[in-house]
Amino acid sequence: MADAYDLIVIGSGPGGYVCAIRAAQLGLKTAIVEKNPTFGGTCLNVGCIPSKALLHASELYEEAGHGFAGMGIKVKPELDLAAMMKYKAEGIDGNVKGVEYLLKKNKIDTHRGTGRVAGAGKVSVTAADGAVETLVSKAIVIATGSDIVRLPGIEIDEKRVVSSTGALDLDRVPEHLVVIGGGVIGLELGSVWRRLGAKVTVVEFLDRILPGMDNEVVKSFQRILEKQGVAFRVSQKVMGVKANGKGPLKVAVAPAAGDGATEEFEASHVLVAVGRVPYTEGLGLEEAGVAIDNKRRIVVDDHFQTNVPGIYAIGDVIRGPMLAHKAEDEGVAVAENLAGKAGHVNYGVIPGVIYTYPEVASVGKTEESLKAAGVEYTVGKFPFTANGRAKVNRQTEGFVKILADAKTDRVLGVHILGPDAGNMIAEAAVLMEFGGSAEDLARTCHAHPTLPEAVKEAALAVGKRAIHV
Ligand code: FAD
Ligand code: NAI
């Protein structure tokens, strides 16, 4: 049969396209189905890539306005928002074209349309013009990603009341952006618009921002963001957002707990960033008998197989952190398993990065989770104020914190608040993947003068022998 594949992947985000490429590398006859006009999923089109383009450009804009003069560079930056958006669009275009090229290079058949599981080993693809084609395959991998969580009573028009997608594409700088949700999206996109001139207020339901991240890091990070001008209203909930013609939006907030009074304030824009939910609409999962849990995630076993033989799922649509690199690693693992190899993902070593300034990066356990698990640990900390390169660059905010097992010295968690933390966390991830100790890190020669010397010093501090503090 012409259309008999070894593998059909539904969804071309970082999970799906990486899975398809790895499968093709291993000799599996592979097809990928994508409903959007471009490949690359949320990450490339409306997620990681556009947000990082705007974070990069806005950081340089702010730096040019405030930081350059101190280095003897006199400039007066002027914002051309349309040109900045074009720069972002070109970045997306380059990346999605790259995926298209890779799919072609690896001889992966591409099918444009909405994929649906149409029984064992069958996927139907409905094209934009309504034409339906049915493909047959030994295995199906669902990699359909996630969608935004909406709040009841708050209508997202993607113009003034926006999700992350609209916030990446505003045609003017908001006078006052109210961000609902002090999570990763809220802080990254809030930072972008603050740097470009907006007043930003973050409303967070819990008593702290960034739930799940190391407390000490988050406390310092929030103080830094406040110094930069971001206002926080924690332990508060947004009760509603009212639009009155072209006038300002009225945002009603109330204490998260109890019956405290509702307070109303004005905003030009509202960003709803309260999380994401697995995207399984229209996939025919119920009819196929595929189990879904109470958070709408597809249930999989350790090999990414669902309860229905031959149907697998990876990425944002299953359990675990909603991160592109996690989806990619799962894509590789499931492809390798299907090709008879031993694919595996180590969920204990998945780094997470917030690409603000300074960046926040972490891998492994937090102090809170170690305490809760009753694990005895030692802490090594080193501030960037004591790192030569950070000092000369005048980027001294933040610190590195290493948590090591008190008995074995094995590194259990690393948390970095500081410039370029996202790049620095990579060495911690490699160390932890190999089961390394703080002593291993402390005895590894680090080039001078570099920011990663702070990571080495934090490892030395685990043994109470940091040199520069
Ligand atoms: P997706 O990337 O969501 O891809 C799913 C694809 O499936 C889509 O192309 C969709 O059109 C397609 N699809 C869905 N249903 C069907 C169907 N029935 N038929 C055919 N195709 C279908 N993560 C990071 O690691 N780093 C970051 O910096 C980062 N920044 C982010 C910024 C923002 C604003 C957002 C929203 C997310 C960000 N993320 C980031 C998260 C990251 O984008 C996701 O974790 C990642 O895209 C998940 O990959 P995936 O392959 O599971 O799904
Ligand atoms: P999130 O889960 O990171 O944060 C949501 C925040 O909203 C939480 O702090 C939560 O307590 C709060 N919240 C929930 N309901 C609320 C309410 N009604 N009122 C006020 N606050 C409320 O979700 P976010 O920021 O939407 O991001 C979604 C996903 O995208 C994340 O899981 C993240 O992994 C991924 N992402 C990753 C990035 C990165 O790796 N740099 C960047 C952006 C997104």
PDB file of N, CA and C in Angstrom, residues 198-289:
ATOM      1  N   ALA A 198       6.286  50.382  28.747  1.00  0.00           N
ATOM      2  CA  ALA A 198       4.993  50.192  29.397  1.00  0.00           C
ATOM      3  C   ALA A 198       5.132  50.165  30.920  1.00  0.00           C
ATOM      4  N   LYS A 199       4.070  50.605  31.590  1.00  0.00           N
ATOM      5  CA  LYS A 199       3.955  50.337  33.027  1.00  0.00           C
ATOM      6  C   LYS A 199       3.425  48.905  33.120  1.00  0.00           C
ATOM      7  N   VAL A 200       4.000  48.073  33.976  1.00  0.00           N
ATOM      8  CA  VAL A 200       3.576  46.668  34.039  1.00  0.00           C
ATOM      9  C   VAL A 200       3.187  46.289  35.471  1.00  0.00           C
ATOM     10  N   THR A 201       2.008  45.709  35.617  1.00  0.00           N
ATOM     11  CA  THR A 201       1.558  45.196  36.916  1.00  0.00           C
ATOM     12  C   THR A 201       1.241  43.714  36.757  1.00  0.00           C
ATOM     13  N   VAL A 202       1.847  42.898  37.606  1.00  0.00           N
ATOM     14  CA  VAL A 202       1.589  41.452  37.560  1.00  0.00           C
ATOM     15  C   VAL A 202       0.661  41.085  38.709  1.00  0.00           C
ATOM     16  N   VAL A 203      -0.459  40.439  38.383  1.00  0.00           N
ATOM     17  CA  VAL A 203      -1.393  39.976  39.421  1.00  0.00           C
ATOM     18  C   VAL A 203      -1.253  38.459  39.529  1.00  0.00           C
ATOM     19  N   GLU A 204      -0.872  37.991  40.714  1.00  0.00           N
ATOM     20  CA  GLU A 204      -0.640  36.557  40.905  1.00  0.00           C
ATOM     21  C   GLU A 204      -1.560  36.031  41.990  1.00  0.00           C
ATOM     22  N   PHE A 205      -2.180  34.920  41.713  1.00  0.00           N
ATOM     23  CA  PHE A 205      -3.151  34.309  42.631  1.00  0.00           C
ATOM     24  C   PHE A 205      -2.477  33.803  43.919  1.00  0.00           C
ATOM     25  N   LEU A 206      -1.321  33.168  43.761  1.00  0.00           N
ATOM     26  CA  LEU A 206      -0.638  32.596  44.934  1.00  0.00           C
ATOM     27  C   LEU A 206       0.103  33.696  45.701  1.00  0.00           C
ATOM     28  N   ASP A 207       0.704  33.303  46.853  1.00  0.00           N
ATOM     29  CA  ASP A 207       1.403  34.325  47.633  1.00  0.00           C
ATOM     30  C   ASP A 207       2.832  34.543  47.140  1.00  0.00           C
ATOM     31  N   ARG A 208       3.189  33.932  46.022  1.00  0.00           N
ATOM     32  CA  ARG A 208       4.533  34.093  45.451  1.00  0.00           C
ATOM     33  C   ARG A 208       4.446  33.885  43.941  1.00  0.00           C
ATOM     34  N   ILE A 209       5.392  34.473  43.237  1.00  0.00           N
ATOM     35  CA  ILE A 209       5.448  34.229  41.794  1.00  0.00           C
ATOM     36  C   ILE A 209       6.223  32.935  41.551  1.00  0.00           C
ATOM     37  N   LEU A 210       6.203  32.436  40.352  1.00  0.00           N
ATOM     38  CA  LEU A 210       6.960  31.257  39.918  1.00  0.00           C
ATOM     39  C   LEU A 210       6.861  30.073  40.883  1.00  0.00           C
ATOM     40  N   PRO A 211       5.643  29.570  41.109  1.00  0.00           N
ATOM     41  CA  PRO A 211       5.521  28.421  42.009  1.00  0.00           C
ATOM     42  C   PRO A 211       6.380  27.249  41.525  1.00  0.00           C
ATOM     43  N   GLY A 212       6.992  26.572  42.483  1.00  0.00           N
ATOM     44  CA  GLY A 212       7.797  25.400  42.131  1.00  0.00           C
ATOM     45  C   GLY A 212       9.274  25.722  41.993  1.00  0.00           C
ATOM     46  N   MET A 213       9.616  27.005  41.832  1.00  0.00           N
ATOM     47  CA  MET A 213      11.043  27.338  41.724  1.00  0.00           C
ATOM     48  C   MET A 213      11.622  27.618  43.110  1.00  0.00           C
ATOM     49  N   ASP A 214      12.938  27.515  43.228  1.00  0.00           N
ATOM     50  CA  ASP A 214      13.629  27.724  44.505  1.00  0.00           C
ATOM     51  C   ASP A 214      13.239  29.078  45.123  1.00  0.00           C
ATOM     52  N   ASN A 215      12.750  29.020  46.358  1.00  0.00           N
ATOM     53  CA  ASN A 215      12.231  30.209  47.059  1.00  0.00           C
ATOM     54  C   ASN A 215      13.200  31.366  47.137  1.00  0.00           C
ATOM     55  N   GLU A 216      14.422  31.039  47.537  1.00  0.00           N
ATOM     56  CA  GLU A 216      15.432  32.085  47.746  1.00  0.00           C
ATOM     57  C   GLU A 216      15.706  32.817  46.429  1.00  0.00           C
ATOM     58  N   VAL A 217      15.810  32.039  45.351  1.00  0.00           N
ATOM     59  CA  VAL A 217      16.066  32.610  44.031  1.00  0.00           C
ATOM     60  C   VAL A 217      14.894  33.510  43.634  1.00  0.00           C
ATOM     61  N   VAL A 218      13.687  33.012  43.850  1.00  0.00           N
ATOM     62  CA  VAL A 218      12.503  33.763  43.428  1.00  0.00           C
ATOM     63  C   VAL A 218      12.385  35.070  44.209  1.00  0.00           C
ATOM     64  N   LYS A 219      12.689  35.026  45.511  1.00  0.00           N
ATOM     65  CA  LYS A 219      12.602  36.255  46.323  1.00  0.00           C
ATOM     66  C   LYS A 219      13.546  37.327  45.778  1.00  0.00           C
ATOM     67  N   SER A 220      14.797  36.927  45.512  1.00  0.00           N
ATOM     68  CA  SER A 220      15.778  37.889  44.978  1.00  0.00           C
ATOM     69  C   SER A 220      15.344  38.381  43.611  1.00  0.00           C
ATOM     70  N   PHE A 221      14.848  37.446  42.797  1.00  0.00           N
ATOM     71  CA  PHE A 221      14.443  37.790  41.431  1.00  0.00           C
ATOM     72  C   PHE A 221      13.304  38.813  41.454  1.00  0.00           C
ATOM     73  N   GLN A 222      12.327  38.580  42.328  1.00  0.00           N
ATOM     74  CA  GLN A 222      11.193  39.515  42.396  1.00  0.00           C
ATOM     75  C   GLN A 222      11.665  40.911  42.810  1.00  0.00           C
ATOM     76  N   ARG A 223      12.612  40.954  43.771  1.00  0.00           N
ATOM     77  CA  ARG A 223      13.139  42.262  44.201  1.00  0.00           C
ATOM     78  C   ARG A 223      13.803  42.991  43.026  1.00  0.00           C
ATOM     79  N   ILE A 224      14.544  42.227  42.218  1.00  0.00           N
ATOM     80  CA  ILE A 224      15.235  42.835  41.071  1.00  0.00           C
ATOM     81  C   ILE A 224      14.209  43.363  40.064  1.00  0.00           C
ATOM     82  N   LEU A 225      13.177  42.547  39.790  1.00  0.00           N
ATOM     83  CA  LEU A 225      12.155  42.982  38.827  1.00  0.00           C
ATOM     84  C   LEU A 225      11.433  44.231  39.348  1.00  0.00           C
ATOM     85  N   GLU A 226      11.205  44.280  40.680  1.00  0.00           N
ATOM     86  CA  GLU A 226      10.549  45.470  41.261  1.00  0.00           C
ATOM     87  C   GLU A 226      11.434  46.701  41.072  1.00  0.00           C
ATOM     88  N   LYS A 227      12.752  46.512  41.273  1.00  0.00           N
ATOM     89  CA  LYS A 227      13.679  47.642  41.072  1.00  0.00           C
ATOM     90  C   LYS A 227      13.627  48.121  39.619  1.00  0.00           C
ATOM     91  N   GLN A 228      13.397  47.162  38.712  1.00  0.00           N
ATOM     92  CA  GLN A 228      13.309  47.523  37.293  1.00  0.00           C
ATOM     93  C   GLN A 228      11.996  48.241  36.965  1.00  0.00           C
ATOM     94  N   GLY A 229      11.029  48.147  37.887  1.00  0.00           N
ATOM     95  CA  GLY A 229       9.779  48.883  37.672  1.00  0.00           C
ATOM     96  C   GLY A 229       8.539  48.022  37.527  1.00  0.00           C
ATOM     97  N   VAL A 230       8.674  46.693  37.636  1.00  0.00           N
ATOM     98  CA  VAL A 230       7.481  45.843  37.551  1.00  0.00           C
ATOM     99  C   VAL A 230       6.781  45.840  38.915  1.00  0.00           C
ATOM    100  N   ALA A 231       5.472  46.085  38.911  1.00  0.00           N
ATOM    101  CA  ALA A 231       4.717  46.051  40.173  1.00  0.00           C
ATOM    102  C   ALA A 231       4.058  44.685  40.326  1.00  0.00           C
ATOM    103  N   PHE A 232       4.042  44.166  41.559  1.00  0.00           N
ATOM    104  CA  PHE A 232       3.438  42.852  41.799  1.00  0.00           C
ATOM    105  C   PHE A 232       2.283  42.979  42.780  1.00  0.00           C
ATOM    106  N   ARG A 233       1.214  42.283  42.467  1.00  0.00           N
ATOM    107  CA  ARG A 233       0.104  42.140  43.404  1.00  0.00           C
ATOM    108  C   ARG A 233      -0.078  40.647  43.605  1.00  0.00           C
ATOM    109  N   VAL A 234       0.546  40.113  44.662  1.00  0.00           N
ATOM    110  CA  VAL A 234       0.424  38.675  44.912  1.00  0.00           C
ATOM    111  C   VAL A 234      -0.792  38.413  45.802  1.00  0.00           C
ATOM    112  N   SER A 235      -1.197  37.154  45.879  1.00  0.00           N
ATOM    113  CA  SER A 235      -2.382  36.738  46.647  1.00  0.00           C
ATOM    114  C   SER A 235      -3.627  37.494  46.203  1.00  0.00           C
ATOM    115  N   GLN A 236      -3.707  37.788  44.916  1.00  0.00           N
ATOM    116  CA  GLN A 236      -4.877  38.505  44.408  1.00  0.00           C
ATOM    117  C   GLN A 236      -5.405  37.795  43.176  1.00  0.00           C
ATOM    118  N   LYS A 237      -6.699  37.929  42.976  1.00  0.00           N
ATOM    119  CA  LYS A 237      -7.274  37.326  41.774  1.00  0.00           C
ATOM    120  C   LYS A 237      -8.012  38.388  40.963  1.00  0.00           C
ATOM    121  N   VAL A 238      -7.965  38.202  39.655  1.00  0.00           N
ATOM    122  CA  VAL A 238      -8.686  39.121  38.787  1.00  0.00           C
ATOM    123  C   VAL A 238     -10.114  38.613  38.668  1.00  0.00           C
ATOM    124  N   MET A 239     -11.057  39.479  39.016  1.00  0.00           N
ATOM    125  CA  MET A 239     -12.460  39.073  39.000  1.00  0.00           C
ATOM    126  C   MET A 239     -13.100  39.305  37.630  1.00  0.00           C
ATOM    127  N   GLY A 240     -12.543  40.266  36.894  1.00  0.00           N
ATOM    128  CA  GLY A 240     -13.119  40.553  35.576  1.00  0.00           C
ATOM    129  C   GLY A 240     -12.371  41.681  34.896  1.00  0.00           C
ATOM    130  N   VAL A 241     -12.535  41.758  33.590  1.00  0.00           N
ATOM    131  CA  VAL A 241     -11.942  42.850  32.814  1.00  0.00           C
ATOM    132  C   VAL A 241     -13.069  43.418  31.961  1.00  0.00           C
ATOM    133  N   LYS A 242     -13.306  44.745  32.146  1.00  0.00           N
ATOM    134  CA  LYS A 242     -14.421  45.353  31.388  1.00  0.00           C
ATOM    135  C   LYS A 242     -13.864  46.322  30.365  1.00  0.00           C
ATOM    136  N   ALA A 243     -14.393  46.221  29.140  1.00  0.00           N
ATOM    137  CA  ALA A 243     -14.000  47.167  28.100  1.00  0.00           C
ATOM    138  C   ALA A 243     -15.165  48.108  27.889  1.00  0.00           C
ATOM    139  N   ASN A 244     -14.859  49.406  27.726  1.00  0.00           N
ATOM    140  CA  ASN A 244     -15.920  50.380  27.474  1.00  0.00           C
ATOM    141  C   ASN A 244     -15.500  51.185  26.238  1.00  0.00           C
ATOM    142  N   GLY A 245     -15.912  50.712  25.095  1.00  0.00           N
ATOM    143  CA  GLY A 245     -15.516  51.358  23.839  1.00  0.00           C
ATOM    144  C   GLY A 245     -14.013  51.412  23.731  1.00  0.00           C
ATOM    145  N   LYS A 246     -13.509  52.614  23.369  1.00  0.00           N
ATOM    146  CA  LYS A 246     -12.057  52.760  23.215  1.00  0.00           C
ATOM    147  C   LYS A 246     -11.387  53.204  24.518  1.00  0.00           C
ATOM    148  N   GLY A 247     -12.180  53.414  25.548  1.00  0.00           N
ATOM    149  CA  GLY A 247     -11.639  53.855  26.836  1.00  0.00           C
ATOM    150  C   GLY A 247     -10.796  52.766  27.484  1.00  0.00           C
ATOM    151  N   PRO A 248     -10.129  53.139  28.593  1.00  0.00           N
ATOM    152  CA  PRO A 248      -9.268  52.141  29.252  1.00  0.00           C
ATOM    153  C   PRO A 248     -10.050  50.928  29.740  1.00  0.00           C
ATOM    154  N   LEU A 249      -9.357  49.803  29.840  1.00  0.00           N
ATOM    155  CA  LEU A 249      -9.972  48.597  30.388  1.00  0.00           C
ATOM    156  C   LEU A 249     -10.074  48.760  31.894  1.00  0.00           C
ATOM    157  N   LYS A 250     -11.124  48.240  32.474  1.00  0.00           N
ATOM    158  CA  LYS A 250     -11.255  48.281  33.945  1.00  0.00           C
ATOM    159  C   LYS A 250     -11.000  46.868  34.452  1.00  0.00           C
ATOM    160  N   VAL A 251      -9.962  46.750  35.278  1.00  0.00           N
ATOM    161  CA  VAL A 251      -9.587  45.440  35.803  1.00  0.00           C
ATOM    162  C   VAL A 251     -10.006  45.372  37.267  1.00  0.00           C
ATOM    163  N   ALA A 252     -10.834  44.383  37.593  1.00  0.00           N
ATOM    164  CA  ALA A 252     -11.290  44.236  38.977  1.00  0.00           C
ATOM    165  C   ALA A 252     -10.488  43.131  39.649  1.00  0.00           C
ATOM    166  N   VAL A 253      -9.842  43.460  40.783  1.00  0.00           N
ATOM    167  CA  VAL A 253      -9.088  42.445  41.523  1.00  0.00           C
ATOM    168  C   VAL A 253      -9.619  42.344  42.955  1.00  0.00           C
ATOM    169  N   ALA A 254      -9.447  41.162  43.521  1.00  0.00           N
ATOM    170  CA  ALA A 254      -9.881  40.935  44.907  1.00  0.00           C
ATOM    171  C   ALA A 254      -8.848  40.028  45.569  1.00  0.00           C
ATOM    172  N   PRO A 255      -8.788  40.026  46.912  1.00  0.00           N
ATOM    173  CA  PRO A 255      -7.870  39.093  47.582  1.00  0.00           C
ATOM    174  C   PRO A 255      -8.190  37.664  47.174  1.00  0.00           C
ATOM    175  N   ALA A 256      -7.152  36.856  46.977  1.00  0.00           N
ATOM    176  CA  ALA A 256      -7.353  35.474  46.520  1.00  0.00           C
ATOM    177  C   ALA A 256      -8.173  34.681  47.528  1.00  0.00           C
ATOM    178  N   ALA A 257      -7.947  34.967  48.839  1.00  0.00           N
ATOM    179  CA  ALA A 257      -8.676  34.219  49.870  1.00  0.00           C
ATOM    180  C   ALA A 257      -9.676  35.134  50.565  1.00  0.00           C
ATOM    181  N   GLY A 258     -10.742  34.569  51.060  1.00  0.00           N
ATOM    182  CA  GLY A 258     -11.723  35.324  51.839  1.00  0.00           C
ATOM    183  C   GLY A 258     -12.627  36.173  50.968  1.00  0.00           C
ATOM    184  N   ASP A 259     -13.377  37.070  51.649  1.00  0.00           N
ATOM    185  CA  ASP A 259     -14.349  37.892  50.933  1.00  0.00           C
ATOM    186  C   ASP A 259     -13.908  39.354  50.876  1.00  0.00           C
ATOM    187  N   GLY A 260     -12.620  39.582  50.773  1.00  0.00           N
ATOM    188  CA  GLY A 260     -12.107  40.958  50.759  1.00  0.00           C
ATOM    189  C   GLY A 260     -12.711  41.773  49.628  1.00  0.00           C
ATOM    190  N   ALA A 261     -12.652  43.105  49.801  1.00  0.00           N
ATOM    191  CA  ALA A 261     -13.282  44.017  48.844  1.00  0.00           C
ATOM    192  C   ALA A 261     -12.609  43.953  47.480  1.00  0.00           C
ATOM    193  N   THR A 262     -13.422  44.129  46.457  1.00  0.00           N
ATOM    194  CA  THR A 262     -12.897  44.191  45.087  1.00  0.00           C
ATOM    195  C   THR A 262     -12.417  45.609  44.814  1.00  0.00           C
ATOM    196  N   GLU A 263     -11.281  45.684  44.130  1.00  0.00           N
ATOM    197  CA  GLU A 263     -10.715  46.991  43.803  1.00  0.00           C
ATOM    198  C   GLU A 263     -10.628  47.067  42.278  1.00  0.00           C
ATOM    199  N   GLU A 264     -10.866  48.243  41.717  1.00  0.00           N
ATOM    200  CA  GLU A 264     -10.833  48.337  40.256  1.00  0.00           C
ATOM    201  C   GLU A 264      -9.731  49.300  39.824  1.00  0.00           C
ATOM    202  N   PHE A 265      -8.943  48.933  38.825  1.00  0.00           N
ATOM    203  CA  PHE A 265      -7.993  49.899  38.278  1.00  0.00           C
ATOM    204  C   PHE A 265      -7.944  49.798  36.764  1.00  0.00           C
ATOM    205  N   GLU A 266      -7.304  50.806  36.146  1.00  0.00           N
ATOM    206  CA  GLU A 266      -7.346  50.895  34.685  1.00  0.00           C
ATOM    207  C   GLU A 266      -6.106  50.300  34.035  1.00  0.00           C
ATOM    208  N   ALA A 267      -6.315  49.786  32.847  1.00  0.00           N
ATOM    209  CA  ALA A 267      -5.188  49.249  32.079  1.00  0.00           C
ATOM    210  C   ALA A 267      -5.459  49.509  30.605  1.00  0.00           C
ATOM    211  N   SER A 268      -4.376  49.628  29.829  1.00  0.00           N
ATOM    212  CA  SER A 268      -4.584  49.750  28.375  1.00  0.00           C
ATOM    213  C   SER A 268      -4.647  48.360  27.753  1.00  0.00           C
ATOM    214  N   HIS A 269      -3.921  47.411  28.370  1.00  0.00           N
ATOM    215  CA  HIS A 269      -3.869  46.041  27.847  1.00  0.00           C
ATOM    216  C   HIS A 269      -3.837  45.051  29.017  1.00  0.00           C
ATOM    217  N   VAL A 270      -4.373  43.863  28.769  1.00  0.00           N
ATOM    218  CA  VAL A 270      -4.304  42.782  29.774  1.00  0.00           C
ATOM    219  C   VAL A 270      -3.738  41.544  29.092  1.00  0.00           C
ATOM    220  N   LEU A 271      -2.732  40.957  29.729  1.00  0.00           N
ATOM    221  CA  LEU A 271      -2.166  39.688  29.219  1.00  0.00           C
ATOM    222  C   LEU A 271      -2.611  38.558  30.144  1.00  0.00           C
ATOM    223  N   VAL A 272      -3.311  37.595  29.590  1.00  0.00           N
ATOM    224  CA  VAL A 272      -3.730  36.429  30.374  1.00  0.00           C
ATOM    225  C   VAL A 272      -2.659  35.350  30.219  1.00  0.00           C
ATOM    226  N   ALA A 273      -1.954  35.049  31.302  1.00  0.00           N
ATOM    227  CA  ALA A 273      -0.852  34.075  31.240  1.00  0.00           C
ATOM    228  C   ALA A 273      -0.917  33.186  32.471  1.00  0.00           C
ATOM    229  N   VAL A 274      -1.960  32.368  32.531  1.00  0.00           N
ATOM    230  CA  VAL A 274      -2.205  31.543  33.723  1.00  0.00           C
ATOM    231  C   VAL A 274      -1.970  30.063  33.451  1.00  0.00           C
ATOM    232  N   GLY A 275      -1.157  29.770  32.455  1.00  0.00           N
ATOM    233  CA  GLY A 275      -0.796  28.380  32.188  1.00  0.00           C
ATOM    234  C   GLY A 275      -1.273  27.903  30.828  1.00  0.00           C
ATOM    235  N   ARG A 276      -0.906  26.677  30.512  1.00  0.00           N
ATOM    236  CA  ARG A 276      -1.297  26.079  29.233  1.00  0.00           C
ATOM    237  C   ARG A 276      -1.899  24.700  29.488  1.00  0.00           C
ATOM    238  N   VAL A 277      -2.723  24.259  28.561  1.00  0.00           N
ATOM    239  CA  VAL A 277      -3.424  22.993  28.734  1.00  0.00           C
ATOM    240  C   VAL A 277      -3.193  22.125  27.494  1.00  0.00           C
ATOM    241  N   PRO A 278      -3.004  20.806  27.672  1.00  0.00           N
ATOM    242  CA  PRO A 278      -2.763  19.923  26.519  1.00  0.00           C
ATOM    243  C   PRO A 278      -3.819  20.106  25.433  1.00  0.00           C
ATOM    244  N   TYR A 279      -3.387  20.029  24.185  1.00  0.00           N
ATOM    245  CA  TYR A 279      -4.304  20.246  23.067  1.00  0.00           C
ATOM    246  C   TYR A 279      -4.661  18.906  22.426  1.00  0.00           C
ATOM    247  N   THR A 280      -5.893  18.488  22.646  1.00  0.00           N
ATOM    248  CA  THR A 280      -6.298  17.181  22.120  1.00  0.00           C
ATOM    249  C   THR A 280      -7.588  17.260  21.301  1.00  0.00           C
ATOM    250  N   GLU A 281      -8.020  18.515  21.051  1.00  0.00           N
ATOM    251  CA  GLU A 281      -9.297  18.685  20.346  1.00  0.00           C
ATOM    252  C   GLU A 281      -9.305  18.024  18.971  1.00  0.00           C
ATOM    253  N   GLY A 282     -10.391  17.362  18.668  1.00  0.00           N
ATOM    254  CA  GLY A 282     -10.611  16.851  17.315  1.00  0.00           C
ATOM    255  C   GLY A 282      -9.695  15.720  16.903  1.00  0.00           C
ATOM    256  N   LEU A 283      -9.014  15.129  17.877  1.00  0.00           N
ATOM    257  CA  LEU A 283      -8.048  14.068  17.524  1.00  0.00           C
ATOM    258  C   LEU A 283      -8.689  12.685  17.461  1.00  0.00           C
ATOM    259  N   GLY A 284      -9.931  12.603  17.877  1.00  0.00           N
ATOM    260  CA  GLY A 284     -10.615  11.302  17.846  1.00  0.00           C
ATOM    261  C   GLY A 284     -10.136  10.357  18.940  1.00  0.00           C
ATOM    262  N   LEU A 285      -9.605  10.938  20.030  1.00  0.00           N
ATOM    263  CA  LEU A 285      -9.011  10.080  21.070  1.00  0.00           C
ATOM    264  C   LEU A 285     -10.066   9.266  21.817  1.00  0.00           C
ATOM    265  N   GLU A 286     -11.203   9.914  22.083  1.00  0.00           N
ATOM    266  CA  GLU A 286     -12.257   9.219  22.824  1.00  0.00           C
ATOM    267  C   GLU A 286     -12.726   7.991  22.042  1.00  0.00           C
ATOM    268  N   GLU A 287     -12.988   8.234  20.736  1.00  0.00           N
ATOM    269  CA  GLU A 287     -13.460   7.132  19.882  1.00  0.00           C
ATOM    270  C   GLU A 287     -12.407   6.024  19.794  1.00  0.00           C
ATOM    271  N   ALA A 288     -11.148   6.420  19.812  1.00  0.00           N
ATOM    272  CA  ALA A 288     -10.068   5.422  19.704  1.00  0.00           C
ATOM    273  C   ALA A 288      -9.804   4.734  21.046  1.00  0.00           C
ATOM    274  N   GLY A 289     -10.404   5.271  22.118  1.00  0.00           N
ATOM    275  CA  GLY A 289     -10.249   4.665  23.448  1.00  0.00           C
ATOM    276  C   GLY A 289      -8.960   5.063  24.158  1.00  0.00           C
TER     277      GLY A 289
END
